[in-house]
Amino acid sequence: MAMIETDMTLERLSELVDAYGASALRWPTGERAGAETLLARSAEARALVARAADLDRLLDMAPHEAPSADLVARIMAARPRAASGQVVSIRTAGRSPWRAVARAVWPYGSPAFPAGALAASIMLGIGLGVLAPSTLSTLGLTTTVATSSATTGTGDQLVSLALAENDYPEEWKQ
Amino acid sequence: MNDASDDELVARVALGDEAACGLLVDRHLTRMLALARRMLGNQADAEEVAQEVFLRVWTHASRWEPGRAQFGTWLHRVATNLCLDRLRRHGTEDIDSIPEPVSDDPTPHEELEQSDLARRVEMALQTLPARQRAAVTLTHYQGLTNIEAAETLGVSVEAVESLLGRARRQLRLALATERDEWLRKTRV
């Protein structure tokens, strides 16, 4: 307590009052007790606070109006509805077993990227398997991959999936 | 449900509970509107911002994580940022667009004098740079602590104190005449 009393100076009180005004309730919590102790024993400190109180009272005169009924009605009209697609779909997505598994396997955010990469890897493996090993030995790997993508029919979609570009379930991206 | 926490209400909002939506509006709309009014200086723009704040609550309710942040502080942050964005988009505030106080002439109606003085105070607030105005709005009018105001504005507590000090210095100068007039009336 003695520390608090001696820590507060007129200079610091002046800074507090200049910034936060006359009400001790607006002063930083840690400095309030020390400031009030100084006020109790210093007329100069009280004069500082009184000057700030004049500005506080003027500021309190700034006009304010209650919310109009129309504003409340507009806000309430836009509220989520139990049957609305948006809210229900978000809640459903949050509870789906898929999301629970995805979160357990990939707790670092959206599972879209690892899921897409996994799918692309599987298809790449299938593509390579379809081609004879002899093809692999005679063609470069790059060429083979390109051929694989072109011949599977779903190759472009898989690349998009791997990059999480588009046509991806919106909930996976959230 | 009246004593439900904000977090509980937000969870119910996500389920489409109308009563929970109504309670959140009752609890917070007046303060959000007041914040926007201090920041923007007119009721029409303030209502637009307040409406946008609640649209964001409705949209994000299902993703709200209880305990991660105070809902009220988050609301202040959203509203403050919307106001600052709006002020930035519209460039330097056009002080000329703020209606002039009714008149400098004395009026027999005390109520009119009060509203005249209120408009002058509002004009003085509008002359402050946006972030200084935000600091005054959050601490003086909205009652946020210096720590909460710093979080809301994304600055340090020392920076908030500096913004407030400069703001109140400018306000004291801008309202010197009004202060004298008002003191004469109230202390004679």
Short mmCIF file of C-alpha atoms in Angstrom, two decimals:
data_model
loop_
_atom_site.label_atom_id
_atom_site.label_comp_id
_atom_site.label_asym_id
_atom_site.label_seq_id
_atom_site.Cartn_x
_atom_site.Cartn_y
_atom_site.Cartn_z
CA MET A 1 0.00 0.00 0.00
CA ALA A 2 2.83 2.37 0.90
CA MET A 3 4.31 1.71 -2.54
CA ILE A 4 1.11 2.77 -4.24
CA GLU A 5 0.90 5.99 -2.24
CA THR A 6 4.42 7.05 -3.02
CA ASP A 7 4.33 5.93 -6.68
CA MET A 8 1.62 8.37 -7.71
CA THR A 9 2.93 11.85 -8.42
CA LEU A 10 1.12 15.01 -9.41
CA GLU A 11 2.76 14.76 -12.81
CA ARG A 12 1.46 11.22 -13.38
CA LEU A 13 -1.98 12.15 -12.07
CA SER A 14 -2.02 15.03 -14.53
CA GLU A 15 -1.25 12.59 -17.37
CA LEU A 16 -4.00 10.25 -16.20
CA VAL A 17 -6.56 13.02 -15.97
CA ASP A 18 -5.53 14.50 -19.32
CA ALA A 19 -6.07 11.12 -20.98
CA TYR A 20 -8.92 9.48 -19.10
CA GLY A 21 -10.76 12.43 -17.56
CA ALA A 22 -11.89 13.07 -14.02
CA SER A 23 -13.64 9.84 -13.15
CA ALA A 24 -11.47 7.38 -11.25
CA LEU A 25 -13.54 4.60 -12.82
CA ARG A 26 -11.87 5.36 -16.16
CA TRP A 27 -8.33 5.38 -14.78
CA PRO A 28 -6.13 2.30 -15.17
CA THR A 29 -7.02 -0.13 -12.40
CA GLY A 30 -3.47 -0.48 -11.12
CA GLU A 31 -3.05 3.26 -10.59
CA ARG A 32 -6.46 4.09 -9.18
CA ALA A 33 -5.75 3.54 -5.50
CA GLY A 34 -2.55 5.59 -5.59
CA ALA A 35 -4.28 8.41 -7.43
CA GLU A 36 -7.16 8.50 -4.96
CA THR A 37 -4.74 8.60 -2.06
CA LEU A 38 -2.97 11.56 -3.62
CA LEU A 39 -6.31 13.29 -4.24
CA ALA A 40 -7.28 12.93 -0.62
CA ARG A 41 -4.22 14.85 0.56
CA SER A 42 -3.49 17.32 -2.26
CA ALA A 43 -5.59 20.36 -3.17
CA GLU A 44 -3.56 20.75 -6.35
CA ALA A 45 -4.51 17.22 -7.38
CA ARG A 46 -8.17 17.97 -6.74
CA ALA A 47 -7.97 21.11 -8.88
CA LEU A 48 -6.56 19.04 -11.76
CA VAL A 49 -9.47 16.65 -11.53
CA ALA A 50 -12.04 19.44 -11.27
CA ARG A 51 -10.79 21.01 -14.51
CA ALA A 52 -11.03 17.68 -16.30
CA ALA A 53 -14.55 17.18 -14.95
CA ASP A 54 -15.76 20.24 -16.89
CA LEU A 55 -14.71 18.65 -20.17
CA ASP A 56 -16.25 15.32 -19.12
CA ARG A 57 -19.60 16.99 -18.50
CA LEU A 58 -19.50 18.71 -21.88
CA LEU A 59 -18.66 15.44 -23.61
CA ASP A 60 -21.58 13.78 -21.86
CA MET A 61 -23.88 16.21 -23.66
CA ALA A 62 -23.16 14.72 -27.08
CA PRO A 63 -26.45 13.63 -28.61
CA HIS A 64 -27.59 10.07 -28.67
CA GLU A 65 -30.73 8.45 -29.91
CA ALA A 66 -32.32 5.15 -29.01
CA PRO A 67 -32.47 2.54 -31.77
CA SER A 68 -35.52 3.04 -33.94
CA ALA A 69 -38.16 0.35 -34.11
CA ASP A 70 -37.41 0.13 -37.82
CA LEU A 71 -33.75 -0.67 -37.16
CA VAL A 72 -34.67 -3.40 -34.67
CA ALA A 73 -37.16 -4.83 -37.18
CA ARG A 74 -34.55 -4.88 -39.97
CA ILE A 75 -32.02 -6.65 -37.76
CA MET A 76 -34.54 -9.20 -36.53
CA ALA A 77 -35.78 -9.84 -40.06
CA ALA A 78 -32.27 -10.90 -41.07
CA ARG A 79 -31.77 -13.26 -38.11
CA PRO A 80 -30.97 -16.93 -38.71
CA ARG A 81 -34.00 -19.19 -38.96
CA ALA A 82 -34.13 -22.73 -37.68
CA ALA A 83 -35.28 -23.94 -41.08
CA SER A 84 -32.98 -21.74 -43.17
CA GLY A 85 -30.47 -23.48 -45.37
CA GLN A 86 -27.49 -21.52 -44.16
CA VAL A 87 -27.69 -22.14 -40.44
CA VAL A 88 -28.84 -25.74 -40.72
CA SER A 89 -26.18 -26.67 -43.22
CA ILE A 90 -23.41 -25.16 -41.10
CA ARG A 91 -24.63 -26.98 -38.00
CA THR A 92 -25.02 -30.23 -39.87
CA ALA A 93 -21.55 -29.92 -41.30
CA GLY A 94 -20.16 -29.30 -37.84
CA ARG A 95 -21.65 -32.55 -36.56
CA SER A 96 -20.96 -34.83 -39.51
CA PRO A 97 -18.83 -37.94 -38.89
CA TRP A 98 -16.65 -36.94 -41.85
CA ARG A 99 -15.66 -33.68 -40.17
CA ALA A 100 -14.88 -35.45 -36.89
CA VAL A 101 -12.58 -37.91 -38.69
CA ALA A 102 -11.03 -35.14 -40.76
CA ARG A 103 -10.31 -33.08 -37.63
CA ALA A 104 -8.71 -36.08 -35.89
CA VAL A 105 -6.45 -36.82 -38.88
CA TRP A 106 -5.69 -33.23 -39.87
CA PRO A 107 -6.08 -30.85 -36.93
CA TYR A 108 -4.24 -28.00 -38.71
CA GLY A 109 -7.21 -26.27 -40.32
CA SER A 110 -9.09 -27.05 -43.50
CA PRO A 111 -8.89 -30.73 -44.48
CA ALA A 112 -9.39 -29.77 -48.12
CA PHE A 113 -5.73 -29.77 -49.04
CA PRO A 114 -4.66 -33.15 -47.55
CA ALA A 115 -7.89 -34.78 -48.74
CA GLY A 116 -7.33 -33.52 -52.26
CA ALA A 117 -3.68 -34.52 -52.23
CA LEU A 118 -4.61 -38.03 -51.03
CA ALA A 119 -7.20 -38.45 -53.77
CA ALA A 120 -4.77 -37.26 -56.43
CA SER A 121 -2.09 -39.64 -55.14
CA ILE A 122 -4.47 -42.60 -55.33
CA MET A 123 -5.44 -41.78 -58.90
CA LEU A 124 -1.83 -41.26 -59.85
CA GLY A 125 -1.04 -44.74 -58.48
CA ILE A 126 -3.92 -46.28 -60.45
CA GLY A 127 -2.76 -44.51 -63.58
CA LEU A 128 0.76 -45.77 -63.18
CA GLY A 129 -0.50 -49.27 -62.50
CA VAL A 130 -2.61 -49.34 -65.65
CA LEU A 131 0.40 -48.61 -67.77
CA ALA A 132 2.77 -51.51 -68.33
CA PRO A 133 6.10 -51.42 -66.52
CA SER A 134 7.71 -51.50 -69.95
CA THR A 135 6.09 -48.18 -70.75
CA LEU A 136 7.57 -46.74 -67.61
CA SER A 137 10.98 -47.95 -68.63
CA THR A 138 10.79 -46.51 -72.12
CA LEU A 139 9.08 -43.21 -71.33
CA GLY A 140 10.13 -40.50 -68.92
CA LEU A 141 8.16 -40.21 -65.69
CA THR A 142 6.88 -36.75 -66.61
CA THR A 143 5.44 -38.02 -69.86
CA THR A 144 3.79 -40.93 -68.11
CA VAL A 145 2.14 -38.74 -65.54
CA ALA A 146 0.82 -36.48 -68.24
CA THR A 147 -0.54 -39.48 -70.16
CA SER A 148 -2.09 -40.84 -67.02
CA SER A 149 -3.93 -37.62 -66.32
CA ALA A 150 -5.14 -37.40 -69.85
CA THR A 151 -6.37 -40.97 -70.07
CA THR A 152 -8.17 -41.39 -66.75
CA GLY A 153 -10.89 -38.98 -67.79
CA THR A 154 -11.17 -37.51 -64.30
CA GLY A 155 -7.60 -36.28 -64.22
CA ASP A 156 -8.40 -32.58 -64.49
CA GLN A 157 -10.93 -32.82 -61.73
CA LEU A 158 -8.39 -34.53 -59.51
CA VAL A 159 -5.82 -31.83 -60.06
CA SER A 160 -8.45 -29.28 -59.10
CA LEU A 161 -9.31 -31.38 -56.11
CA ALA A 162 -5.66 -31.64 -55.08
CA LEU A 163 -5.28 -27.88 -55.30
CA ALA A 164 -8.65 -27.31 -53.66
CA GLU A 165 -9.45 -24.93 -56.48
CA ASN A 166 -13.11 -25.27 -57.21
CA ASP A 167 -16.20 -27.43 -57.09
CA TYR A 168 -15.14 -28.43 -53.65
CA PRO A 169 -17.76 -28.80 -50.91
CA GLU A 170 -17.92 -25.38 -49.31
CA GLU A 171 -17.94 -26.85 -45.81
CA TRP A 172 -14.53 -28.47 -46.38
CA LYS A 173 -13.00 -25.07 -46.97
CA GLN A 174 -14.30 -23.56 -43.75
CA MET B 1 -33.40 -17.13 -20.59
CA ASN B 2 -32.94 -13.52 -19.46
CA ASP B 3 -29.99 -14.44 -17.29
CA ALA B 4 -28.29 -16.52 -19.99
CA SER B 5 -24.74 -15.48 -20.82
CA ASP B 6 -23.93 -13.91 -24.17
CA ASP B 7 -22.13 -17.11 -25.15
CA GLU B 8 -25.24 -19.16 -24.46
CA LEU B 9 -27.39 -16.77 -26.43
CA VAL B 10 -25.02 -16.85 -29.40
CA ALA B 11 -25.20 -20.66 -29.40
CA ARG B 12 -29.00 -20.42 -29.52
CA VAL B 13 -28.84 -17.79 -32.24
CA ALA B 14 -26.98 -20.31 -34.39
CA LEU B 15 -29.93 -22.65 -33.99
CA GLY B 16 -32.31 -19.96 -35.15
CA ASP B 17 -33.77 -19.17 -31.72
CA GLU B 18 -35.73 -15.95 -32.19
CA ALA B 19 -35.91 -15.14 -28.47
CA ALA B 20 -32.13 -15.41 -28.15
CA CYS B 21 -31.70 -13.08 -31.14
CA GLY B 22 -34.08 -10.61 -29.51
CA LEU B 23 -32.22 -10.72 -26.20
CA LEU B 24 -28.84 -10.11 -27.84
CA VAL B 25 -30.32 -7.16 -29.70
CA ASP B 26 -31.81 -5.80 -26.46
CA ARG B 27 -28.50 -6.12 -24.67
CA HIS B 28 -26.14 -4.71 -27.24
CA LEU B 29 -27.85 -2.71 -29.98
CA THR B 30 -28.10 0.55 -28.03
CA ARG B 31 -24.39 0.54 -27.22
CA MET B 32 -23.34 -0.40 -30.75
CA LEU B 33 -25.53 2.35 -32.15
CA ALA B 34 -24.09 4.87 -29.69
CA LEU B 35 -20.55 3.86 -30.62
CA ALA B 36 -21.26 4.29 -34.33
CA ARG B 37 -23.01 7.62 -33.73
CA ARG B 38 -19.97 9.02 -31.88
CA MET B 39 -17.67 7.77 -34.60
CA LEU B 40 -19.71 8.82 -37.64
CA GLY B 41 -21.61 11.84 -36.37
CA ASN B 42 -24.98 11.02 -37.86
CA GLN B 43 -27.76 8.63 -37.03
CA ALA B 44 -28.39 7.21 -40.52
CA ASP B 45 -24.81 5.98 -40.99
CA ALA B 46 -24.72 4.79 -37.38
CA GLU B 47 -27.83 2.66 -37.96
CA GLU B 48 -26.26 1.11 -41.04
CA VAL B 49 -23.16 0.14 -39.07
CA ALA B 50 -25.19 -1.19 -36.14
CA GLN B 51 -27.22 -3.30 -38.55
CA GLU B 52 -24.05 -4.62 -40.18
CA VAL B 53 -22.65 -5.57 -36.77
CA PHE B 54 -25.66 -7.75 -36.05
CA LEU B 55 -25.64 -9.27 -39.53
CA ARG B 56 -22.12 -10.42 -38.71
CA VAL B 57 -23.31 -11.87 -35.43
CA TRP B 58 -26.05 -13.79 -37.25
CA THR B 59 -23.60 -15.00 -39.89
CA HIS B 60 -20.83 -16.07 -37.53
CA ALA B 61 -22.92 -17.35 -34.60
CA SER B 62 -22.37 -21.01 -35.47
CA ARG B 63 -18.61 -20.54 -35.42
CA TRP B 64 -18.46 -18.56 -32.17
CA GLU B 65 -16.15 -20.26 -29.66
CA PRO B 66 -17.29 -19.61 -26.08
CA GLY B 67 -14.55 -18.47 -23.77
CA ARG B 68 -12.14 -17.50 -26.51
CA ALA B 69 -13.12 -13.83 -26.34
CA GLN B 70 -15.65 -11.67 -24.57
CA PHE B 71 -18.62 -11.30 -26.87
CA GLY B 72 -19.06 -7.63 -25.92
CA THR B 73 -15.43 -6.84 -26.66
CA TRP B 74 -15.69 -8.65 -30.00
CA LEU B 75 -18.76 -6.58 -30.86
CA HIS B 76 -16.89 -3.38 -30.05
CA ARG B 77 -14.05 -4.47 -32.29
CA VAL B 78 -16.37 -5.26 -35.19
CA ALA B 79 -18.27 -1.99 -34.82
CA THR B 80 -15.10 0.10 -34.44
CA ASN B 81 -13.49 -1.47 -37.49
CA LEU B 82 -16.63 -0.98 -39.56
CA CYS B 83 -16.65 2.71 -38.58
CA LEU B 84 -12.93 3.17 -39.28
CA ASP B 85 -13.33 1.41 -42.66
CA ARG B 86 -16.25 3.64 -43.53
CA LEU B 87 -14.31 6.78 -42.58
CA ARG B 88 -11.31 5.59 -44.59
CA ARG B 89 -13.45 4.82 -47.65
CA HIS B 90 -15.06 8.21 -47.54
CA GLY B 91 -11.72 9.95 -47.08
CA THR B 92 -11.33 12.86 -44.73
CA GLU B 93 -14.58 13.51 -43.02
CA ASP B 94 -16.48 16.37 -44.53
CA ILE B 95 -17.00 18.61 -41.55
CA ASP B 96 -19.14 20.89 -43.70
CA SER B 97 -21.69 18.10 -44.05
CA ILE B 98 -22.40 18.17 -40.34
CA PRO B 99 -25.37 20.42 -39.68
CA GLU B 100 -24.43 23.69 -38.06
CA PRO B 101 -25.60 24.30 -34.53
CA VAL B 102 -28.98 25.96 -34.52
CA SER B 103 -27.77 29.46 -33.86
CA ASP B 104 -25.38 31.52 -31.84
CA ASP B 105 -28.23 33.73 -30.75
CA PRO B 106 -29.61 33.14 -27.30
CA THR B 107 -32.85 31.20 -27.37
CA PRO B 108 -35.57 31.33 -24.78
CA HIS B 109 -35.99 27.59 -24.84
CA GLU B 110 -33.56 25.81 -22.60
CA GLU B 111 -34.14 22.55 -24.43
CA LEU B 112 -33.05 24.09 -27.71
CA GLU B 113 -29.95 25.48 -26.07
CA GLN B 114 -29.11 22.04 -24.75
CA SER B 115 -29.50 20.46 -28.16
CA ASP B 116 -27.44 23.25 -29.71
CA LEU B 117 -24.67 22.56 -27.22
CA ALA B 118 -24.99 18.83 -27.87
CA ARG B 119 -24.51 19.38 -31.60
CA ARG B 120 -21.42 21.51 -30.95
CA VAL B 121 -19.93 18.76 -28.83
CA GLU B 122 -20.68 16.28 -31.60
CA MET B 123 -19.03 18.57 -34.14
CA ALA B 124 -15.95 18.86 -31.95
CA LEU B 125 -15.77 15.08 -31.78
CA GLN B 126 -16.00 14.87 -35.56
CA THR B 127 -12.99 17.14 -35.97
CA LEU B 128 -10.77 14.59 -34.21
CA PRO B 129 -8.67 12.21 -36.30
CA ALA B 130 -10.51 8.89 -36.58
CA ARG B 131 -8.34 6.86 -34.21
CA GLN B 132 -8.33 9.56 -31.54
CA ARG B 133 -12.11 9.71 -31.85
CA ALA B 134 -12.26 5.93 -31.52
CA ALA B 135 -10.15 6.03 -28.35
CA VAL B 136 -12.41 8.66 -26.76
CA THR B 137 -15.53 6.83 -27.88
CA LEU B 138 -14.40 3.49 -26.49
CA THR B 139 -13.18 4.76 -23.11
CA HIS B 140 -15.33 7.79 -22.33
CA TYR B 141 -18.63 6.80 -23.92
CA GLN B 142 -18.54 3.02 -24.07
CA GLY B 143 -16.82 2.59 -20.71
CA LEU B 144 -14.13 0.21 -21.92
CA THR B 145 -10.96 -0.07 -19.83
CA ASN B 146 -7.69 1.08 -21.34
CA ILE B 147 -6.76 -2.58 -21.87
CA GLU B 148 -10.03 -3.36 -23.67
CA ALA B 149 -9.71 -0.24 -25.81
CA ALA B 150 -6.17 -1.22 -26.73
CA GLU B 151 -7.36 -4.70 -27.76
CA THR B 152 -10.19 -3.24 -29.76
CA LEU B 153 -7.94 -0.84 -31.63
CA GLY B 154 -5.09 -3.32 -31.95
CA VAL B 155 -2.57 -1.02 -30.27
CA SER B 156 -0.70 -0.91 -26.96
CA VAL B 157 -2.15 0.55 -23.78
CA GLU B 158 0.46 3.33 -23.98
CA ALA B 159 -0.72 4.16 -27.50
CA VAL B 160 -4.31 4.39 -26.29
CA GLU B 161 -3.25 6.78 -23.52
CA SER B 162 -1.40 8.89 -26.06
CA LEU B 163 -4.40 8.97 -28.42
CA LEU B 164 -6.65 9.97 -25.53
CA GLY B 165 -4.30 12.70 -24.31
CA ARG B 166 -4.12 14.30 -27.75
CA ALA B 167 -7.84 13.93 -28.30
CA ARG B 168 -8.85 15.57 -25.04
CA ARG B 169 -6.35 18.39 -25.57
CA GLN B 170 -7.93 19.15 -28.93
CA LEU B 171 -11.43 18.86 -27.50
CA ARG B 172 -10.58 21.26 -24.69
CA LEU B 173 -9.48 23.84 -27.27
CA ALA B 174 -12.42 23.23 -29.60
CA LEU B 175 -14.96 23.47 -26.79
CA ALA B 176 -13.39 26.36 -24.84
CA THR B 177 -16.23 28.74 -25.70
CA GLU B 178 -18.90 26.17 -24.98
CA ARG B 179 -17.24 25.38 -21.66
CA ASP B 180 -17.29 29.03 -20.63
CA GLU B 181 -20.92 29.47 -21.72
CA TRP B 182 -21.97 26.37 -19.92
CA LEU B 183 -20.07 27.26 -16.75
CA ARG B 184 -21.73 30.69 -16.70
CA LYS B 185 -25.16 29.08 -16.94
CA THR B 186 -24.60 26.38 -14.38
CA ARG B 187 -22.61 28.28 -11.78
CA VAL B 188 -24.31 31.66 -11.70
#
